[in-house]
Tab-separated table of C-alpha atoms and ligand atoms in Angstrom:
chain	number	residue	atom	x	y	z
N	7	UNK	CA	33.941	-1.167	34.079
N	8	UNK	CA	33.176	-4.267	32.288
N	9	UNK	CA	29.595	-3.981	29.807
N	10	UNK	CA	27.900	-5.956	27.998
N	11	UNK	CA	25.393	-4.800	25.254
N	12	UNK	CA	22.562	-7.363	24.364
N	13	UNK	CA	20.792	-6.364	20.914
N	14	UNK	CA	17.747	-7.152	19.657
N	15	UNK	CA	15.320	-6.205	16.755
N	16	UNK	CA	16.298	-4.029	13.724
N	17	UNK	CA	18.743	-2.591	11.691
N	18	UNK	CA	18.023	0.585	13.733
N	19	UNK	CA	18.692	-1.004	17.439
N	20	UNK	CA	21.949	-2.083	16.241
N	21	UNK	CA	23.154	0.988	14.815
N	22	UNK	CA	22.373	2.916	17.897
N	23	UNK	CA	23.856	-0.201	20.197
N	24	UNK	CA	27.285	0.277	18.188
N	25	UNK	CA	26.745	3.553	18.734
N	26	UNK	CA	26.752	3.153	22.361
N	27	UNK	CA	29.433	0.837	22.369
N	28	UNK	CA	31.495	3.014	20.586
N	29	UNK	CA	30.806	5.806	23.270
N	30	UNK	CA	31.081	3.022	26.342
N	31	UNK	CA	35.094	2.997	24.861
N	32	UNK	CA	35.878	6.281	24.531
N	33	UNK	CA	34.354	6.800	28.024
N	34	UNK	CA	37.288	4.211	29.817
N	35	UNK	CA	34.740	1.113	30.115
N	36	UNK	CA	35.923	-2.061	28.193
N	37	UNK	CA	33.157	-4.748	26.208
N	38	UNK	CA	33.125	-7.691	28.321
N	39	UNK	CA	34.045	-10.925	26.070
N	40	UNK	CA	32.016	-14.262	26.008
N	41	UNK	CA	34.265	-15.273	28.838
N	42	UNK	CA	34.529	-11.993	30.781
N	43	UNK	CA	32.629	-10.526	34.164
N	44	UNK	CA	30.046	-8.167	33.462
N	45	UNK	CA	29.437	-5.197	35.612
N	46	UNK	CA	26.647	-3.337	33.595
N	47	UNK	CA	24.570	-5.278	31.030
N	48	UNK	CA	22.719	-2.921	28.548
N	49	UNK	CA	20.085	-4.789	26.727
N	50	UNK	CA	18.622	-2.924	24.218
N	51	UNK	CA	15.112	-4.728	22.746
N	52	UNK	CA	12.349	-4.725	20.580
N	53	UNK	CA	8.811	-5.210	21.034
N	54	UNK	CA	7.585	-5.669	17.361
N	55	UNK	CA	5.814	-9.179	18.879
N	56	UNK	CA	5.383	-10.544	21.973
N	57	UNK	CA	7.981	-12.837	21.090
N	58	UNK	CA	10.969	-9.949	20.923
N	59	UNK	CA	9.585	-9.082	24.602
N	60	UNK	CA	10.119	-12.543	25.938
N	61	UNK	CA	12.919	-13.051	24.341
N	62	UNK	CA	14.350	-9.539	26.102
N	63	UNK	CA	13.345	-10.996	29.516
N	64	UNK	CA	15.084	-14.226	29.372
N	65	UNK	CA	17.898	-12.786	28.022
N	66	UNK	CA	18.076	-10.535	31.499
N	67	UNK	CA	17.054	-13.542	33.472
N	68	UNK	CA	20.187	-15.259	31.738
N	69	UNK	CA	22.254	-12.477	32.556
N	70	UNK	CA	21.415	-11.724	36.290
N	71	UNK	CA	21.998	-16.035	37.027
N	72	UNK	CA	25.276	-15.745	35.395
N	73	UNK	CA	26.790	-12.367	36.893
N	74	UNK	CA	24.401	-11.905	39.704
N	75	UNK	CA	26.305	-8.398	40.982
N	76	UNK	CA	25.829	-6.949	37.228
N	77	UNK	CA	23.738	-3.915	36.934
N	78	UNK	CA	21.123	-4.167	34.459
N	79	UNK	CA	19.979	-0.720	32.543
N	80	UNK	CA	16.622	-2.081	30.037
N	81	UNK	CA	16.767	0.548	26.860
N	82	UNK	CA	15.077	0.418	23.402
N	83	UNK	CA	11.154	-0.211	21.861
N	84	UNK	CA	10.300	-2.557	24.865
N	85	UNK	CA	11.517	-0.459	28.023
N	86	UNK	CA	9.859	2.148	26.318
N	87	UNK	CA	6.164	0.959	25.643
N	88	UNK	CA	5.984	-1.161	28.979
N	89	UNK	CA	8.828	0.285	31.330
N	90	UNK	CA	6.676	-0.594	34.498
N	91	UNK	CA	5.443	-4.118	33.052
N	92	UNK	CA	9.138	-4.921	32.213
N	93	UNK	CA	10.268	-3.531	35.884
N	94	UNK	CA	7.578	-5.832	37.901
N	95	UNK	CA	8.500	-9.207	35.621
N	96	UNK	CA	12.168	-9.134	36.213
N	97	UNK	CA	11.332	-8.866	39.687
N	98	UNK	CA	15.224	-7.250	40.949
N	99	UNK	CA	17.368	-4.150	40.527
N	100	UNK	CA	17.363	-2.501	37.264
N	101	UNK	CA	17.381	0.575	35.346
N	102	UNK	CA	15.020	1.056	32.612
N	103	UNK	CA	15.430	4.465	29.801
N	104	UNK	CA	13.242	4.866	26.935
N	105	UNK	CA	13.848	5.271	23.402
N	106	UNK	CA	13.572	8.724	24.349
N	107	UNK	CA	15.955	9.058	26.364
N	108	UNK	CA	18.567	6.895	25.015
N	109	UNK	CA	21.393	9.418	24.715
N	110	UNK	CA	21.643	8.978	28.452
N	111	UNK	CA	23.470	5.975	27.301
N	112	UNK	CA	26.001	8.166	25.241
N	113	UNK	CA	26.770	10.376	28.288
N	114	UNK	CA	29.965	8.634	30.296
N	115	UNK	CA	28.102	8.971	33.474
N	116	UNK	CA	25.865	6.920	32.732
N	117	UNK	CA	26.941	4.041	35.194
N	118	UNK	CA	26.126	6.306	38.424
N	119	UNK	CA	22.309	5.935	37.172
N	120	UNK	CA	20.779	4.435	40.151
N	121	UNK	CA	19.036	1.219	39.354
N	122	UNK	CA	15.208	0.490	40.159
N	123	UNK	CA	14.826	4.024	38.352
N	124	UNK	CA	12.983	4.437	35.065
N	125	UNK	CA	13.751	7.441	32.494
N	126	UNK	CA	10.513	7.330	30.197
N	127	UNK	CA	8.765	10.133	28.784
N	128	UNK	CA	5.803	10.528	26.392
N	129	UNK	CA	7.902	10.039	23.202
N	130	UNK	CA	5.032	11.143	21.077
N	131	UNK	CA	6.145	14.630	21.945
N	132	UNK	CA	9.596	13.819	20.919
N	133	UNK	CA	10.809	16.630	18.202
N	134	UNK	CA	14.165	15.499	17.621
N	135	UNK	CA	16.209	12.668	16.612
N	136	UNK	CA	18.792	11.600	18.871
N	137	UNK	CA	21.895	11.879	17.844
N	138	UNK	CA	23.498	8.440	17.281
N	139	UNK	CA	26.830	8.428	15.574
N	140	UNK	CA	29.240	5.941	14.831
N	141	UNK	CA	33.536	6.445	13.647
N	142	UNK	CA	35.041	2.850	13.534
N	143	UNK	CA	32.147	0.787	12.244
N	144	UNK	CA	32.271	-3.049	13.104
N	145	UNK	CA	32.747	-4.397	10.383
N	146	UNK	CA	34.190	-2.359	7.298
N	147	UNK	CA	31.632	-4.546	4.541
N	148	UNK	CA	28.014	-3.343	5.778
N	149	UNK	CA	27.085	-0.628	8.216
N	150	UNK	CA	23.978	1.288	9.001
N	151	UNK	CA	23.412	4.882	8.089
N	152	UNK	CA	20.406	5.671	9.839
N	153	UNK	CA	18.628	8.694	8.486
N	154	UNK	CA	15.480	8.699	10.156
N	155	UNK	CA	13.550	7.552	13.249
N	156	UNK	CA	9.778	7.016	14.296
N	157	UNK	CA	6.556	6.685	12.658
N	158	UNK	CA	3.396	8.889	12.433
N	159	UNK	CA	1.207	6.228	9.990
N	160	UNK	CA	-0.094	4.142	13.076
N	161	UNK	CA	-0.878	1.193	11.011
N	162	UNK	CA	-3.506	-0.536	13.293
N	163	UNK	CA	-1.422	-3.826	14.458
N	164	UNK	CA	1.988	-1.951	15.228
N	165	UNK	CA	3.584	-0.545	18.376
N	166	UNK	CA	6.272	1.299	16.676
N	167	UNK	CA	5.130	4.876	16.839
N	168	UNK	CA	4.433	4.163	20.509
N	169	UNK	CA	7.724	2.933	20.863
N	170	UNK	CA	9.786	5.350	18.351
N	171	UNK	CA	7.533	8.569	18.602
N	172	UNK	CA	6.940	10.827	15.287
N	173	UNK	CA	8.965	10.616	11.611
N	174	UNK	CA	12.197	12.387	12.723
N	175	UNK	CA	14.858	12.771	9.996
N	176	UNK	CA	18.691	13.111	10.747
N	177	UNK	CA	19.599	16.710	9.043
N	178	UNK	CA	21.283	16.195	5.521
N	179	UNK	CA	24.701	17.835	7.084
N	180	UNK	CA	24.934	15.006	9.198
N	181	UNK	CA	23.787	12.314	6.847
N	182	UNK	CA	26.944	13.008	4.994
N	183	UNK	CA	28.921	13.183	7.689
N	184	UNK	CA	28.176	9.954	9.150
N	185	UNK	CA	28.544	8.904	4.929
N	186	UNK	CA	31.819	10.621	5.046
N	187	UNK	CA	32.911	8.634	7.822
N	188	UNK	CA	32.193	5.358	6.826
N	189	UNK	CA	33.496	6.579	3.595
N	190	UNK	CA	37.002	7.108	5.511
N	191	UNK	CA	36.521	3.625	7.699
N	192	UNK	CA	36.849	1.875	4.629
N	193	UNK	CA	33.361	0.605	4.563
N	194	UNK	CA	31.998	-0.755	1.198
N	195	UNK	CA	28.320	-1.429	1.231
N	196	UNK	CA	25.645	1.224	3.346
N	197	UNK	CA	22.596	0.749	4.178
N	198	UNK	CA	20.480	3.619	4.441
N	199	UNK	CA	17.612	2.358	7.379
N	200	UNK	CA	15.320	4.225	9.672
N	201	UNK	CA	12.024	3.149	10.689
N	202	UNK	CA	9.895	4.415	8.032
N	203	UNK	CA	12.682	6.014	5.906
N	204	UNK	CA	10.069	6.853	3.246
N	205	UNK	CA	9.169	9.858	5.784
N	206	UNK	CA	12.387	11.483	5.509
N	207	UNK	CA	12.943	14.741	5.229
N	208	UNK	CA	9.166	15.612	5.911
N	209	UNK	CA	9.819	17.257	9.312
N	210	UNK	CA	13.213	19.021	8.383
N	211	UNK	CA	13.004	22.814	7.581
N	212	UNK	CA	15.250	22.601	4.475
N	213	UNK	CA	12.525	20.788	1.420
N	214	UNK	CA	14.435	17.665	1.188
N	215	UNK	CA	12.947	14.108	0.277
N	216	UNK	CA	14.393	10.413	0.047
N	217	UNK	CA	15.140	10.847	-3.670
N	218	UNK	CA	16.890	14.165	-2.678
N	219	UNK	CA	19.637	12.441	-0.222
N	220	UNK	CA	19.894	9.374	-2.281
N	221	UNK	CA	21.141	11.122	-5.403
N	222	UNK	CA	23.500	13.454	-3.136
N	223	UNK	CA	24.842	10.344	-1.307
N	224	UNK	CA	24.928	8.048	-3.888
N	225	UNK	CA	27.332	10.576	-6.389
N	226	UNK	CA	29.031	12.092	-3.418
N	227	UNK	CA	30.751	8.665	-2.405
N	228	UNK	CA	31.240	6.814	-5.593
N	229	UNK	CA	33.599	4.163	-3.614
N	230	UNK	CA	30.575	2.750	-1.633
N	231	UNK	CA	27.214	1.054	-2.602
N	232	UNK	CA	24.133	2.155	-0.995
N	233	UNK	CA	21.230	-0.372	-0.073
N	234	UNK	CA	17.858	0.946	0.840
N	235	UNK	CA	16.241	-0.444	3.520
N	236	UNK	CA	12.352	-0.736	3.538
N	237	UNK	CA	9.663	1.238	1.512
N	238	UNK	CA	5.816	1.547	1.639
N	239	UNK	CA	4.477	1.035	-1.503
N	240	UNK	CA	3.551	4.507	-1.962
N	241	UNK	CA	6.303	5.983	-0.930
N	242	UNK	CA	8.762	4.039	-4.362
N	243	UNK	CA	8.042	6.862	-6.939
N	244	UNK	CA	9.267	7.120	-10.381
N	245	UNK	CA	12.094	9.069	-9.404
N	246	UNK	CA	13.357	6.759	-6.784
N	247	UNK	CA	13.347	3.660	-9.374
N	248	UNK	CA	14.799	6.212	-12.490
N	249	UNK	CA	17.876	6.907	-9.646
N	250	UNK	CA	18.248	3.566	-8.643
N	251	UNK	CA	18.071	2.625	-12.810
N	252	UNK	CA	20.668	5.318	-13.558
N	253	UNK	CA	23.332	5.118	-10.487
N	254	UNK	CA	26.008	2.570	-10.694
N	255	UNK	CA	26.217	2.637	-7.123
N	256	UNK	CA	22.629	2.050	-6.018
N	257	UNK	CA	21.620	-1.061	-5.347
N	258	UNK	CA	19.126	-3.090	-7.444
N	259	UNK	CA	17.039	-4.339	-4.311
N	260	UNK	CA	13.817	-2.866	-3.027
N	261	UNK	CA	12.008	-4.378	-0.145
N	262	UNK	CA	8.010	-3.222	-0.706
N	263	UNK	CA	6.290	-4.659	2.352
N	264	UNK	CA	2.250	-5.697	1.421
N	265	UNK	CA	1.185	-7.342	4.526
N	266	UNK	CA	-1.916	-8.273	2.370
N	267	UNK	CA	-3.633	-9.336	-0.541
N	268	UNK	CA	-7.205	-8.569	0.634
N	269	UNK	CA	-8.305	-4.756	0.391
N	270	UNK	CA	-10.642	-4.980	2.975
N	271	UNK	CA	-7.576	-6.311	5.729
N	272	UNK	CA	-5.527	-3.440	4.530
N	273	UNK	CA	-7.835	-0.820	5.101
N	274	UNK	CA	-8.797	-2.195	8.545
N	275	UNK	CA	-4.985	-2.289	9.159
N	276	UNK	CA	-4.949	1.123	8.335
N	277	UNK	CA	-2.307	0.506	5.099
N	278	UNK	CA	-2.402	3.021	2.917
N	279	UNK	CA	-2.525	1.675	-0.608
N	280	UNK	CA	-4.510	-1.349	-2.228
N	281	UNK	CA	-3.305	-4.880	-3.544
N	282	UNK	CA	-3.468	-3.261	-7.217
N	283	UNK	CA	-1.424	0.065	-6.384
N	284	UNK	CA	1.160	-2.667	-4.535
N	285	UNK	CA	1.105	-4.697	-8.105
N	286	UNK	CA	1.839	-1.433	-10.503
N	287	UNK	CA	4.425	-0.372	-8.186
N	288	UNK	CA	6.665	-3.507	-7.997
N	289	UNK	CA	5.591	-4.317	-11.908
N	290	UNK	CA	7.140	-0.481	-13.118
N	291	UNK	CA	10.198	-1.213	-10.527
N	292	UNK	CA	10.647	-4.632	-12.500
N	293	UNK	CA	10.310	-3.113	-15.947
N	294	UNK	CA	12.891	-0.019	-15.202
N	295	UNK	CA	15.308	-3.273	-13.198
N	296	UNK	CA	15.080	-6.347	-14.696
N	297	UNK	CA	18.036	-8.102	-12.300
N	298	UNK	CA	16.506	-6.313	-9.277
N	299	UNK	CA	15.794	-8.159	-5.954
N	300	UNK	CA	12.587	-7.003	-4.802
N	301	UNK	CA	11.274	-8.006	-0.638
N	302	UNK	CA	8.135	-7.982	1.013
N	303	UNK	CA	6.122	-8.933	4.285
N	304	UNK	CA	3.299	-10.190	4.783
N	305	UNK	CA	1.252	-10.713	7.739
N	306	UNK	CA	-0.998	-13.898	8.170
N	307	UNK	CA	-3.907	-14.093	10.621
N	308	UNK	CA	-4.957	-10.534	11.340
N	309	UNK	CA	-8.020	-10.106	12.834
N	310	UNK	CA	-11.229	-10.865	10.640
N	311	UNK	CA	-8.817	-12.328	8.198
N	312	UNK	CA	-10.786	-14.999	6.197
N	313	UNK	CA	-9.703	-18.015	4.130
N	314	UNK	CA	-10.766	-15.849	0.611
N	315	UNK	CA	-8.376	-12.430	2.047
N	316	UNK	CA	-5.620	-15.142	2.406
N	317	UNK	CA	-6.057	-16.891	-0.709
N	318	UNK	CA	-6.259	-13.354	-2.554
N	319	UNK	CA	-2.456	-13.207	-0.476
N	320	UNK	CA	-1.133	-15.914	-2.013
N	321	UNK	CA	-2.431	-15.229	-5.640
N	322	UNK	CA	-0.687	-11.460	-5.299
N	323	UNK	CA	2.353	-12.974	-4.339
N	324	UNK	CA	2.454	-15.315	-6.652
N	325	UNK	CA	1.470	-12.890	-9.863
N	326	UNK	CA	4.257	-10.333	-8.540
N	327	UNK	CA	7.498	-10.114	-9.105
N	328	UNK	CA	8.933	-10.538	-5.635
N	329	UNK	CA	11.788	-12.422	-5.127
N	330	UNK	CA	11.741	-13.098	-1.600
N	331	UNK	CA	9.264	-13.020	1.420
N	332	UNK	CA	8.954	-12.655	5.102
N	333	UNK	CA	5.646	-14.110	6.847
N	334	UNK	CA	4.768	-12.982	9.980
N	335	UNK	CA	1.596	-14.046	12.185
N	336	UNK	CA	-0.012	-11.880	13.826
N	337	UNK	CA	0.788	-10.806	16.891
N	338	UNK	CA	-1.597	-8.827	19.210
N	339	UNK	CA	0.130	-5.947	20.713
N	340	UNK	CA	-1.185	-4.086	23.839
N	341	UNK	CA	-2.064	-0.130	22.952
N	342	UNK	CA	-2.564	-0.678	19.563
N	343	UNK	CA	-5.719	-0.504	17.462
N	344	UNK	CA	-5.917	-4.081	16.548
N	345	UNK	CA	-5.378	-5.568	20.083
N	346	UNK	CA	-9.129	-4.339	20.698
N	347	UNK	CA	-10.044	-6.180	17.922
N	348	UNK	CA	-11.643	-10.015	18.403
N	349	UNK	CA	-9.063	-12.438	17.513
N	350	UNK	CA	-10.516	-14.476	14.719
N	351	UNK	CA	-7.980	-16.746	13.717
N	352	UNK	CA	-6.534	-19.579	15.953
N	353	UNK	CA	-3.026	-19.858	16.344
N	354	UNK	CA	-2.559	-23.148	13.824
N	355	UNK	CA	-4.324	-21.447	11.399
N	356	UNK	CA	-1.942	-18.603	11.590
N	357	UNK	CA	0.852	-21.171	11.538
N	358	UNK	CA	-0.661	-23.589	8.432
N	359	UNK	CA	-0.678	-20.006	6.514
N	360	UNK	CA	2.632	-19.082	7.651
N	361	UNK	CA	3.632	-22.404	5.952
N	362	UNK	CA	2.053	-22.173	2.927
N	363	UNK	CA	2.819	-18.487	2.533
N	364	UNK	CA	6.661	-19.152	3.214
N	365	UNK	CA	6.742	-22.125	0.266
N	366	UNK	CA	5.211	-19.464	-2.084
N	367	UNK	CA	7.701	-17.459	-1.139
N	368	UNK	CA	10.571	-20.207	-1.563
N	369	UNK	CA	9.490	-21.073	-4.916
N	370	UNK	CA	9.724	-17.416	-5.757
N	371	UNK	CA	13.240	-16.740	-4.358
N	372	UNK	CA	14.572	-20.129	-6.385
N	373	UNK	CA	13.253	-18.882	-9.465
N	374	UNK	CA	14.985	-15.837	-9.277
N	375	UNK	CA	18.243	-17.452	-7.974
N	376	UNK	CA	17.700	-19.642	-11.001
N	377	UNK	CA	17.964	-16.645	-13.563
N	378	UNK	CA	21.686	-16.196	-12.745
N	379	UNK	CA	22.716	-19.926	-13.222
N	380	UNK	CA	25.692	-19.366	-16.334
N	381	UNK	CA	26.291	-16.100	-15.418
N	382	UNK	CA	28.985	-13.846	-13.575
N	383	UNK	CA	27.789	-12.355	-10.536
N	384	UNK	CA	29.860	-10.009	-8.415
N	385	UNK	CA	29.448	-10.209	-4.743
N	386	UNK	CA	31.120	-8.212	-1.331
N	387	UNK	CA	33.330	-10.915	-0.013
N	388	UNK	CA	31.952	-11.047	4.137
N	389	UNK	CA	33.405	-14.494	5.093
N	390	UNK	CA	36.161	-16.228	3.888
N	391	UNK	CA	36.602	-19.829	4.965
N	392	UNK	CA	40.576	-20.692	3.965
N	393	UNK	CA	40.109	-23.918	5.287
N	394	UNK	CA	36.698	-24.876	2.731
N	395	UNK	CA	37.993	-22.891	0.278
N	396	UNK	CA	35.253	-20.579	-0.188
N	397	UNK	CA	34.326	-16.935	0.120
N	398	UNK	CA	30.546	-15.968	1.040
N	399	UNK	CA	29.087	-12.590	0.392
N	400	UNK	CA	25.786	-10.655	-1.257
N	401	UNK	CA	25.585	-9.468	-4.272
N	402	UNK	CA	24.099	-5.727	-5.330
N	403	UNK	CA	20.856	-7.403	-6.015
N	404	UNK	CA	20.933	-9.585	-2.889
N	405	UNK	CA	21.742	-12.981	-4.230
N	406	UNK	CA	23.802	-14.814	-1.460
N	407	UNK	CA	26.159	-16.933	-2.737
N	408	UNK	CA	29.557	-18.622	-2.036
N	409	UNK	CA	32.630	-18.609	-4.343
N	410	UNK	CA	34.551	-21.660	-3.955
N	411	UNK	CA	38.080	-20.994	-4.969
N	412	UNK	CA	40.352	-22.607	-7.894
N	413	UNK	CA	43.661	-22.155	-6.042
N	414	UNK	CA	44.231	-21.296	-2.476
N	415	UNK	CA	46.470	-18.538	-3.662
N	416	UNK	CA	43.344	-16.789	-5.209
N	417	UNK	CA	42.355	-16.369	-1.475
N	418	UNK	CA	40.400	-12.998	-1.075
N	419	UNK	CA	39.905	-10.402	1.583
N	420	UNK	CA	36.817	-9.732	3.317
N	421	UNK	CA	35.514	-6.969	1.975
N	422	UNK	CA	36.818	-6.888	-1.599
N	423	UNK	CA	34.536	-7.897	-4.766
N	424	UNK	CA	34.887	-11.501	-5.974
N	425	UNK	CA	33.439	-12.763	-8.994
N	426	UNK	CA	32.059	-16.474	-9.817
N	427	UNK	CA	30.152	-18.061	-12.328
N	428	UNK	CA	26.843	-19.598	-11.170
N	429	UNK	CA	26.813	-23.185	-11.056
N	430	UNK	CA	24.464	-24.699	-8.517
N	431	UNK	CA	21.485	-23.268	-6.187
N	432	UNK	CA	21.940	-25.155	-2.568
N	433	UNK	CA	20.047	-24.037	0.585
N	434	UNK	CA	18.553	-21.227	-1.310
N	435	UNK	CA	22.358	-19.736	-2.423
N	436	UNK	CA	24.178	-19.492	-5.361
N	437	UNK	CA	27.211	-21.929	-5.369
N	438	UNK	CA	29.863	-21.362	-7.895
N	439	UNK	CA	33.369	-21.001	-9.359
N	440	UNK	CA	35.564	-17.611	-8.309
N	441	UNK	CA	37.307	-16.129	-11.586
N	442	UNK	CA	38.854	-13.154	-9.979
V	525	LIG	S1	4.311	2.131	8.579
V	525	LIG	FE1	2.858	1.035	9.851
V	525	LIG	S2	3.840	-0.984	10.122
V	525	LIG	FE2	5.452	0.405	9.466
V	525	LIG	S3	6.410	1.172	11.373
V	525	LIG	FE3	4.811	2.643	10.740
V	525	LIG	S4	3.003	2.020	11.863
V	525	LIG	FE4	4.415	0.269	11.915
């Protein structure tokens, strides 16, 4: 059979969608091309706004006008908080499984699943975590080592614990494995993601933490780097920072979502930590790693947010040390806390924050870019362009840049560590001279 897999949303989806695809081809079926038939179409979404949800259904839409005899099976965060909403919209044939019951999608019998069925269960019950693994990455630069899945904080405005259950943490046996195999594949750079990764370990039996599987993965496989994916405030103790200060291989770059500068929004968001525990957090991080790249979100437009709880937004931003921002507006979500709440902000006020917020958040990541002008910066080669001349790739601490070559016969390898000299900053990357 001919499939097609359609990802959207995180670092997690796409882990388990390789994952699937990687099962799909040891099961006999072959990933249709750009160009090819399709007989099943998995689309696997996300339902973090109402945006991701649209986006899932025209996606389908585009899919059943293009290869109207495909079968359609709807997984992931969507198909599981709104299976029957989902079902009656798309209006034809299809299959919908939760999150928590994806490893239906791992079983090589999965295309006898009759469509117009719907495999979702209450995944607040869920125990385990399913178990996603991956041999031949995509590509051997980056890949995803998810450790952990779900969320039990219920942060007022989110549908992810509806839509990924409790904290479940992958046992450290098979954290290593998956390492080992990557490890094997050739792979340079991990990224250790989940959904709330600062939870791990909490529900395993053996008394193992974050810090605990960092240090073991980060001096077990010297040959890779390790990137952390996102962190509650909270959760980035001293020993996290002192391992991340001491290990070679662990990279300087922290993302530290705030959502807000006002007290009183976090606490009606449910957040657990105030602007000021955010601040000491991000300053000690800065002090212990002076070159590191440090991320946060923030959301504009909650309900009840005033002018004053924004301004106080912009002020913590622009006293921290952050180097780069996302800006979301809010988004009301069905089944969660906040979507009973009155909506008190109109939807170009949300938008004239976003905009501010984001040029804050410019100004911030050019003045950190600016810091490495003069000096050598090594970056993972992902994309080399023969033709321009250049190689593109990330460094530890997340600066993007592109390495324009002396000689063509320099040419790298993806994949292999290039070092330039900073010359210029253009469209928010570092521009500069390869040496080796
Ligand atoms: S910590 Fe809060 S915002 Fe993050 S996934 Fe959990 S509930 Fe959602």
């Amino acid at each position: 059979m001919l499939v097609k897999v359609i990802t959207f949303g995180c670092k997690v989806n796409q882990f388990e969608s390789q994952a699937i695809i990687e099962a799909l081809r040891r099961a006999g079926h072959q990933i249709a091309g750009p160009r090819d038939g399709v007989d099943i179409c998995i689309v696997n979404t996300c339902a973090v706004t109402a945006r991701a949800a649209y986006e899932a259904r025209q996606a389908i839409r585009r899919v059943l006008r293009r290869h109207p005899g495909a079968r359609i099976i709807v997984t992931g965060c969507y198909a599981q908080t709104d299976p029957w909403g989902l079902m009656e919209s798309i209006d034809t044939n299809i299959c919908v499984i939760g999150n928590d019951q994806k490893e239906r999608l791992l079983n090589p019998k999965f295309s006898s699943m009759d469509c117009l069925e719907i495999y979702v269960g209450d995944i607040l019950k869920k125990k385990n975590i399913t178990p996603f693994s991956l041999h031949s990455p995509q590509g051997r630069t980056r890949a995803y080592l998810k450790i952990q899945d779900g969320c039990s904080a219920f942060c007022s405005y989110c549908i992810v614990p509806y839509a990924r259950g409790p904290s479940r943490s992958l046992p450290v046996e098979e954290v290593l494995e998956q390492a080992k195999r990557y490890e094997e594949a050739g792979v340079r750079e991990i990224v250790v993601t989940g959904i709330h990764v600062g939870f791990y370990g909490r529900d395993l039996e053996d008394a193992v933490s974050l810090v605990d599987i960092l240090d073991t993965l980060t001096s077990r496989f010297k040959g890779c780097r390790f990137r952390l994916s996102s962190l509650e405030p909270g959760e980035l103790t001293d020993d996290i920072i002192a391992l991340a200060a001491e290990r070679e291989n662990f990279c300087p770059h922290f993302h530290i979502p705030l959502q807000s500068g006002s007290s009183k929004v976090l606490k009606s968001m449910g957040r657990r930590y105030t602007p000021e525990e955010f601040m000491e957090r991000v300053n000690v991080l800065r002090e212990r790693l002076p070159d590191a790249a440090i991320g946060t979100d923030c959301m504009v437009g909650y309900p009840g947010e005033e002018e004053a709880d924004f301004e106080m937004t912009c002020e913590v931003i622009k006293g921290s040390p952050i180097t780069y921002l996302h800006v979301f507006p809010y988004s009301r979500r069905p089944g969660t806390r906040a979507a009973g709440m009155k909506e008190t902000v109109t939807k170009r006020e949300k938008e004239r924050r976003a905009r501010a917020l984001r040029a804050i958040g410019e100004e911030k990541k050019v003045a950190f870019y600016r810091q490495f002008l003069g000096t050598t910066i090594e970056i993972l080669a992902e994309r080399v362009d023969r033709k321009r001349g250049t190689v593109q790739g990330t460094s530890a601490n997340y600066l993007q840049a592109v390495a324009r070559l002396k000689v063509k016969a320099q040419t790298p390898q993806p994949n292999q560590i290039v070092k330039l000299v900073a010359k210029s900053i253009e469209d928010q990357k570092i521009f500069g001279e390869m040496i080796s």
